[in-house]
Amino acid sequence: MASSDERRFEVLRAIVADYVSNQEPVGSKAIVDRHNLGVSSATVRNDMAALEEEGYITQPHTSAGRIPTDKGYRLFVDRLSDIKPLSSAERRAIISFLDGALDLDDVLRRSVRLLAQLTRQVAVVQYPMMSNATLRHLEVVPLTPARLMLVVITDSGRVDQRTIDLGDVLTDEHVGRIRDVLNTKLSGRRLTDAAARVAELPDQAPGDLRDALVRVCTVLVEHLVEHPEERLVLGGTANLTRNVADFPGSLRQVLEALEEQVVVLKLLAAARNPGAITVRIGEENEDAQMRSTSVVSIGYGKDDMLLGGMGIVGPTRMDYPGTIAAVRAVANYVGQILAGS
């Protein structure tokens, strides 16, 4: 870029930094006083006029100050060449906090609390997607002689349970044989590949197990393969109320949208690869209720396998470098923990 363009970007960066920090429109004198740009107030005013004409900043009222627009925040984020890493103390705190988790549910609950605390925004974490999971083990537990519990355990640590009414009485020996059939045919297979094999099991089974396997396989296909549930954990919703002015007339809409998990799942859907950050700013959000927010999301997983998404929802006036660093660090540690699960 030409030197004048670079200088204007430095002015924009100064406006973003001051407005995020102070929530007050930023004037040329404040930029000269606080940021060592090496130019006069008159030059800064000219640069601000050019930035305003191009739609990067706007004047909210009759004060001389300016604030960034969605377009201005987008340019700022796109030009973030260096994300400041978390301090060693922050990294140690993340590791210590997450390493104490007992199981997948605990890992995700802790991750949400941690992200909300680090960013002071709303944090959201998606449970590992069943479609990307591999079956680690299928446990069959007799509840009564005519009722079973089917427990599906995936390589991501996710555990799903279903109760099955058999209609017939089974012995412990029958239950053990059903367990062996399921694990022999399905363990180690991707859930997306398992549907056809599940459908074949009853026809291949011994006659005394066929009726029971029909019921078991019907439940397995309907609830765990064809229609996997997408579950989310949210935390820190109260953080949005700290600065109601960031959501003029729209805070209630944002809170209602967060309650609709379908909306939040769509926000995380852009995650395609573990570690890839996506930032949606204001009008870039498809859902009209979310257009006063910014969403910083990332995929988490093991190696190149995407397990799910996580991120934060907050006002467009946010600390983007700090938020991106926090989201990236937590996603990285969650992926490491699940890789060892």
Short mmCIF file of C-alpha atoms in Angstrom, two decimals:
data_model
loop_
_atom_site.label_atom_id
_atom_site.label_comp_id
_atom_site.label_asym_id
_atom_site.label_seq_id
_atom_site.Cartn_x
_atom_site.Cartn_y
_atom_site.Cartn_z
CA MET A 1 0.00 0.00 0.00
CA ALA A 2 1.09 3.58 -0.53
CA SER A 3 2.45 5.43 2.51
CA SER A 4 -0.69 7.57 2.80
CA ASP A 5 -2.83 4.43 2.84
CA GLU A 6 -0.60 2.86 5.47
CA ARG A 7 -0.86 5.99 7.61
CA ARG A 8 -4.62 6.01 7.29
CA PHE A 9 -4.71 2.40 8.40
CA GLU A 10 -2.61 3.35 11.44
CA VAL A 11 -5.18 6.05 12.20
CA LEU A 12 -7.96 3.47 11.85
CA ARG A 13 -6.07 1.08 14.12
CA ALA A 14 -5.71 3.84 16.72
CA ILE A 15 -9.45 4.60 16.54
CA VAL A 16 -10.29 0.91 16.97
CA ALA A 17 -7.93 0.52 19.93
CA ASP A 18 -9.18 3.62 21.75
CA TYR A 19 -12.85 2.99 21.07
CA VAL A 20 -12.64 -0.64 22.19
CA SER A 21 -10.84 0.46 25.33
CA ASN A 22 -12.86 3.54 26.29
CA GLN A 23 -16.21 3.19 24.46
CA GLU A 24 -15.94 6.89 23.54
CA PRO A 25 -15.74 8.43 20.06
CA VAL A 26 -12.12 9.20 19.19
CA GLY A 27 -10.91 12.61 18.03
CA SER A 28 -7.75 13.65 16.19
CA LYS A 29 -6.15 15.27 19.25
CA ALA A 30 -6.53 12.06 21.26
CA ILE A 31 -4.89 10.08 18.46
CA VAL A 32 -1.93 12.47 18.32
CA ASP A 33 -1.58 12.44 22.12
CA ARG A 34 -1.88 8.68 22.64
CA HIS A 35 -0.30 7.22 19.51
CA ASN A 36 3.10 8.01 18.15
CA LEU A 37 2.17 8.47 14.49
CA GLY A 38 4.63 11.28 13.82
CA VAL A 39 2.11 13.54 12.09
CA SER A 40 0.10 16.63 13.01
CA SER A 41 -3.51 16.83 14.14
CA ALA A 42 -4.38 18.40 10.77
CA THR A 43 -2.97 15.39 8.91
CA VAL A 44 -4.87 13.01 11.19
CA ARG A 45 -8.08 14.99 10.58
CA ASN A 46 -7.56 14.69 6.83
CA ASP A 47 -6.98 10.95 7.19
CA MET A 48 -10.11 10.62 9.32
CA ALA A 49 -12.11 12.47 6.67
CA ALA A 50 -10.84 10.05 4.01
CA LEU A 51 -11.61 7.03 6.21
CA GLU A 52 -15.11 8.33 6.84
CA GLU A 53 -15.72 8.93 3.16
CA GLU A 54 -14.64 5.34 2.44
CA GLY A 55 -17.00 3.99 5.11
CA TYR A 56 -14.43 2.77 7.64
CA ILE A 57 -15.41 5.15 10.43
CA THR A 58 -18.48 7.21 11.24
CA GLN A 59 -19.50 10.13 13.43
CA PRO A 60 -22.12 8.90 15.91
CA HIS A 61 -23.33 12.38 16.91
CA THR A 62 -22.25 15.99 16.85
CA SER A 63 -18.97 15.39 18.72
CA ALA A 64 -15.73 15.61 16.80
CA GLY A 65 -14.99 11.99 17.54
CA ARG A 66 -15.37 8.98 15.24
CA ILE A 67 -16.04 5.29 15.82
CA PRO A 68 -15.29 2.28 13.59
CA THR A 69 -17.96 0.85 11.31
CA ASP A 70 -18.38 -2.85 10.57
CA LYS A 71 -16.29 -2.23 7.45
CA GLY A 72 -13.60 -0.60 9.57
CA TYR A 73 -13.49 -3.51 12.01
CA ARG A 74 -13.29 -5.91 9.06
CA LEU A 75 -10.25 -4.14 7.61
CA PHE A 76 -8.65 -4.07 11.05
CA VAL A 77 -9.21 -7.82 11.56
CA ASP A 78 -8.06 -8.68 8.02
CA ARG A 79 -4.82 -6.78 8.63
CA LEU A 80 -4.05 -8.51 11.93
CA SER A 81 -0.66 -9.87 10.95
CA ASP A 82 0.41 -10.79 14.46
CA ILE A 83 -1.88 -12.13 17.18
CA LYS A 84 -0.29 -11.56 20.54
CA PRO A 85 0.08 -15.00 22.16
CA LEU A 86 -1.27 -15.60 25.62
CA SER A 87 1.21 -15.17 28.43
CA SER A 88 2.86 -18.24 29.93
CA ALA A 89 0.78 -17.68 33.07
CA GLU A 90 -2.43 -17.64 31.01
CA ARG A 91 -1.41 -20.80 29.17
CA ARG A 92 -0.58 -22.57 32.43
CA ALA A 93 -3.94 -21.53 33.84
CA ILE A 94 -5.76 -22.95 30.81
CA ILE A 95 -3.87 -26.26 30.99
CA SER A 96 -4.41 -26.56 34.74
CA PHE A 97 -8.12 -25.75 34.48
CA LEU A 98 -8.85 -28.13 31.62
CA ASP A 99 -6.57 -30.97 32.75
CA GLY A 100 -8.74 -31.45 35.83
CA ALA A 101 -11.75 -32.42 33.70
CA LEU A 102 -13.28 -35.82 34.43
CA ASP A 103 -14.99 -36.59 31.10
CA LEU A 104 -16.16 -35.02 27.84
CA ASP A 105 -19.08 -33.19 29.48
CA ASP A 106 -16.71 -31.72 32.07
CA VAL A 107 -14.15 -30.72 29.41
CA LEU A 108 -16.76 -28.76 27.46
CA ARG A 109 -18.34 -27.15 30.54
CA ARG A 110 -14.91 -26.03 31.73
CA SER A 111 -14.02 -24.77 28.25
CA VAL A 112 -17.11 -22.56 28.12
CA ARG A 113 -16.46 -21.12 31.59
CA LEU A 114 -12.83 -20.49 30.71
CA LEU A 115 -13.60 -18.79 27.38
CA ALA A 116 -16.26 -16.59 28.98
CA GLN A 117 -13.82 -15.54 31.70
CA LEU A 118 -10.91 -14.89 29.32
CA THR A 119 -12.92 -12.86 26.80
CA ARG A 120 -15.73 -11.48 29.01
CA GLN A 121 -18.13 -12.44 26.24
CA VAL A 122 -20.63 -15.24 25.63
CA ALA A 123 -18.82 -18.53 25.00
CA VAL A 124 -20.28 -21.45 23.07
CA VAL A 125 -18.89 -24.93 22.47
CA GLN A 126 -20.41 -27.57 20.24
CA TYR A 127 -20.31 -31.20 21.31
CA PRO A 128 -18.26 -33.39 18.98
CA MET A 129 -20.29 -34.02 15.86
CA MET A 130 -21.49 -37.60 15.62
CA SER A 131 -21.03 -37.60 11.85
CA ASN A 132 -17.26 -37.23 12.25
CA ALA A 133 -16.93 -39.72 15.08
CA THR A 134 -15.72 -43.30 15.13
CA LEU A 135 -17.40 -45.91 17.29
CA ARG A 136 -15.07 -46.95 20.06
CA HIS A 137 -17.40 -49.29 21.94
CA LEU A 138 -21.06 -50.29 22.21
CA GLU A 139 -22.16 -51.36 25.65
CA VAL A 140 -25.42 -53.22 26.22
CA VAL A 141 -26.73 -53.06 29.77
CA PRO A 142 -29.77 -55.10 30.94
CA LEU A 143 -32.13 -52.89 32.94
CA THR A 144 -34.82 -55.55 33.27
CA PRO A 145 -35.16 -58.93 31.52
CA ALA A 146 -37.15 -57.15 28.77
CA ARG A 147 -35.42 -53.77 28.64
CA LEU A 148 -31.87 -52.80 27.64
CA MET A 149 -29.79 -49.67 27.74
CA LEU A 150 -27.59 -49.13 24.68
CA VAL A 151 -24.51 -47.01 25.39
CA VAL A 152 -22.55 -45.72 22.38
CA ILE A 153 -19.03 -44.45 23.10
CA THR A 154 -17.12 -42.62 20.36
CA ASP A 155 -13.44 -41.83 19.94
CA SER A 156 -14.14 -38.19 20.83
CA GLY A 157 -15.30 -39.21 24.28
CA ARG A 158 -18.95 -38.60 23.53
CA VAL A 159 -21.36 -40.99 25.23
CA ASP A 160 -24.97 -41.44 24.10
CA GLN A 161 -27.52 -43.65 25.81
CA ARG A 162 -30.81 -45.09 24.59
CA THR A 163 -33.33 -47.33 26.33
CA ILE A 164 -34.81 -50.20 24.30
CA ASP A 165 -37.97 -52.12 25.13
CA LEU A 166 -37.57 -55.63 23.74
CA GLY A 167 -40.98 -57.17 24.15
CA ASP A 168 -39.24 -60.49 24.92
CA VAL A 169 -37.22 -61.68 27.88
CA LEU A 170 -33.48 -62.07 27.36
CA THR A 171 -30.96 -63.89 29.49
CA ASP A 172 -27.56 -62.47 30.41
CA GLU A 173 -26.06 -64.84 27.87
CA HIS A 174 -28.26 -63.35 25.12
CA VAL A 175 -27.25 -59.82 26.16
CA GLY A 176 -23.56 -60.76 26.03
CA ARG A 177 -23.95 -62.21 22.53
CA ILE A 178 -25.75 -59.07 21.31
CA ARG A 179 -22.92 -56.97 22.74
CA ASP A 180 -20.34 -59.13 20.95
CA VAL A 181 -22.20 -58.92 17.61
CA LEU A 182 -22.46 -55.12 17.78
CA ASN A 183 -18.82 -54.56 18.71
CA THR A 184 -17.46 -57.11 16.23
CA LYS A 185 -19.30 -55.49 13.33
CA LEU A 186 -19.25 -51.80 14.29
CA SER A 187 -16.36 -50.91 16.61
CA GLY A 188 -13.70 -48.80 14.92
CA ARG A 189 -16.02 -47.65 12.15
CA ARG A 190 -17.11 -44.10 11.34
CA LEU A 191 -20.72 -43.46 12.27
CA THR A 192 -21.39 -42.30 8.72
CA ASP A 193 -20.22 -45.72 7.47
CA ALA A 194 -22.07 -47.71 10.10
CA ALA A 195 -25.68 -47.32 8.92
CA ALA A 196 -25.48 -49.96 6.19
CA ARG A 197 -23.77 -52.44 8.51
CA VAL A 198 -26.32 -51.81 11.25
CA ALA A 199 -29.15 -52.55 8.83
CA GLU A 200 -27.52 -55.85 7.84
CA LEU A 201 -27.01 -57.18 11.37
CA PRO A 202 -30.45 -58.72 12.03
CA ASP A 203 -30.33 -60.80 8.83
CA GLN A 204 -26.88 -62.12 9.77
CA ALA A 205 -27.80 -62.90 13.39
CA PRO A 206 -28.72 -66.29 14.86
CA GLY A 207 -32.46 -66.86 14.99
CA ASP A 208 -32.73 -66.54 18.77
CA LEU A 209 -31.21 -63.01 18.65
CA ARG A 210 -32.92 -61.72 15.51
CA ASP A 211 -35.98 -60.07 17.06
CA ALA A 212 -33.93 -58.36 19.77
CA LEU A 213 -31.34 -57.16 17.24
CA VAL A 214 -34.05 -55.72 15.01
CA ARG A 215 -35.18 -53.50 17.89
CA VAL A 216 -31.62 -52.61 18.92
CA CYS A 217 -30.55 -51.76 15.37
CA THR A 218 -33.68 -49.71 14.71
CA VAL A 219 -32.88 -47.52 17.70
CA LEU A 220 -29.22 -47.30 16.74
CA VAL A 221 -29.95 -46.16 13.17
CA GLU A 222 -32.78 -43.75 14.02
CA HIS A 223 -31.19 -41.99 16.96
CA LEU A 224 -27.45 -42.28 16.59
CA VAL A 225 -26.69 -42.52 12.88
CA GLU A 226 -29.45 -40.99 10.76
CA HIS A 227 -30.40 -38.22 13.20
CA PRO A 228 -27.40 -37.32 15.36
CA GLU A 229 -28.21 -34.73 17.97
CA GLU A 230 -26.24 -31.50 17.93
CA ARG A 231 -25.67 -30.25 21.43
CA LEU A 232 -24.19 -26.98 22.64
CA VAL A 233 -22.88 -25.59 25.88
CA LEU A 234 -23.23 -21.82 26.42
CA GLY A 235 -21.76 -19.71 29.16
CA GLY A 236 -21.27 -16.09 30.13
CA THR A 237 -24.54 -14.79 28.69
CA ALA A 238 -24.67 -12.20 31.47
CA ASN A 239 -21.48 -10.65 30.05
CA LEU A 240 -23.55 -9.10 27.25
CA THR A 241 -25.43 -6.98 29.78
CA ARG A 242 -22.27 -5.26 31.03
CA ASN A 243 -22.44 -2.72 28.22
CA VAL A 244 -26.01 -2.47 27.01
CA ALA A 245 -25.04 0.54 24.89
CA ASP A 246 -23.16 -1.83 22.57
CA PHE A 247 -26.52 -3.27 21.51
CA PRO A 248 -28.79 -0.27 20.90
CA GLY A 249 -32.31 -1.65 20.95
CA SER A 250 -31.17 -5.16 20.06
CA LEU A 251 -29.84 -6.86 23.23
CA ARG A 252 -33.09 -8.73 23.78
CA GLN A 253 -33.00 -10.00 20.18
CA VAL A 254 -29.43 -11.22 20.67
CA LEU A 255 -30.34 -13.06 23.87
CA GLU A 256 -33.36 -14.65 22.17
CA ALA A 257 -31.19 -15.76 19.24
CA LEU A 258 -28.69 -17.37 21.61
CA GLU A 259 -31.52 -19.38 23.14
CA GLU A 260 -32.25 -20.82 19.69
CA GLN A 261 -29.49 -23.36 19.33
CA VAL A 262 -30.10 -23.66 15.58
CA VAL A 263 -28.93 -20.05 15.18
CA VAL A 264 -25.77 -20.70 17.19
CA LEU A 265 -25.03 -23.92 15.33
CA LYS A 266 -25.19 -21.96 12.07
CA LEU A 267 -22.67 -19.51 13.50
CA LEU A 268 -20.26 -22.37 14.15
CA ALA A 269 -20.93 -24.10 10.83
CA ALA A 270 -18.15 -22.18 9.08
CA ALA A 271 -15.58 -24.26 10.97
CA ARG A 272 -14.10 -26.63 8.41
CA ASN A 273 -10.64 -27.39 9.77
CA PRO A 274 -9.28 -27.54 13.30
CA GLY A 275 -7.49 -24.30 14.15
CA ALA A 276 -9.03 -22.17 11.38
CA ILE A 277 -10.43 -18.92 12.83
CA THR A 278 -13.53 -17.28 11.33
CA VAL A 279 -14.61 -13.75 12.33
CA ARG A 280 -18.08 -12.51 11.37
CA ILE A 281 -18.67 -8.83 12.07
CA GLY A 282 -22.06 -7.16 12.38
CA GLU A 283 -23.92 -7.26 9.06
CA GLU A 284 -21.86 -10.28 7.97
CA ASN A 285 -24.02 -12.43 10.27
CA GLU A 286 -26.85 -14.01 8.30
CA ASP A 287 -29.34 -13.97 11.15
CA ALA A 288 -30.87 -10.50 11.51
CA GLN A 289 -30.99 -10.85 15.31
CA MET A 290 -27.20 -11.17 15.43
CA ARG A 291 -26.23 -8.17 13.31
CA SER A 292 -25.18 -6.07 16.26
CA THR A 293 -22.68 -8.77 17.27
CA SER A 294 -19.38 -10.19 16.19
CA VAL A 295 -18.72 -13.92 16.28
CA VAL A 296 -15.21 -15.36 16.58
CA SER A 297 -15.32 -19.11 15.94
CA ILE A 298 -12.88 -21.94 15.41
CA GLY A 299 -12.93 -25.65 14.75
CA TYR A 300 -11.40 -27.98 17.30
CA GLY A 301 -10.30 -31.53 16.72
CA LYS A 302 -7.55 -34.07 16.47
CA ASP A 303 -4.96 -33.73 13.72
CA ASP A 304 -6.97 -32.91 10.59
CA MET A 305 -10.28 -34.32 11.87
CA LEU A 306 -12.83 -31.69 12.81
CA LEU A 307 -14.82 -32.70 15.89
CA GLY A 308 -16.84 -29.55 16.50
CA GLY A 309 -16.78 -25.78 16.77
CA MET A 310 -16.39 -23.27 19.56
CA GLY A 311 -16.30 -19.52 19.79
CA ILE A 312 -17.55 -16.35 21.39
CA VAL A 313 -20.38 -13.93 20.68
CA GLY A 314 -19.98 -10.30 21.69
CA PRO A 315 -20.45 -6.73 20.51
CA THR A 316 -18.66 -5.50 17.41
CA ARG A 317 -16.68 -3.31 19.83
CA MET A 318 -14.43 -6.09 21.09
CA ASP A 319 -10.77 -6.81 21.63
CA TYR A 320 -10.32 -8.86 18.47
CA PRO A 321 -6.61 -9.77 18.91
CA GLY A 322 -7.11 -10.88 22.52
CA THR A 323 -10.32 -12.74 21.73
CA ILE A 324 -8.81 -14.58 18.76
CA ALA A 325 -5.79 -15.58 20.87
CA ALA A 326 -8.00 -16.91 23.68
CA VAL A 327 -10.34 -18.84 21.37
CA ARG A 328 -7.40 -20.36 19.50
CA ALA A 329 -5.61 -21.40 22.70
CA VAL A 330 -8.65 -23.04 24.32
CA ALA A 331 -9.55 -24.88 21.10
CA ASN A 332 -5.99 -26.15 20.83
CA TYR A 333 -5.99 -27.55 24.37
CA VAL A 334 -9.45 -29.09 24.00
CA GLY A 335 -8.25 -30.85 20.84
CA GLN A 336 -5.18 -32.14 22.70
CA ILE A 337 -7.28 -33.43 25.59
CA LEU A 338 -9.68 -35.25 23.29
CA ALA A 339 -6.78 -36.68 21.30
CA GLY A 340 -5.66 -38.36 24.48
CA SER A 341 -9.14 -39.59 25.36
#
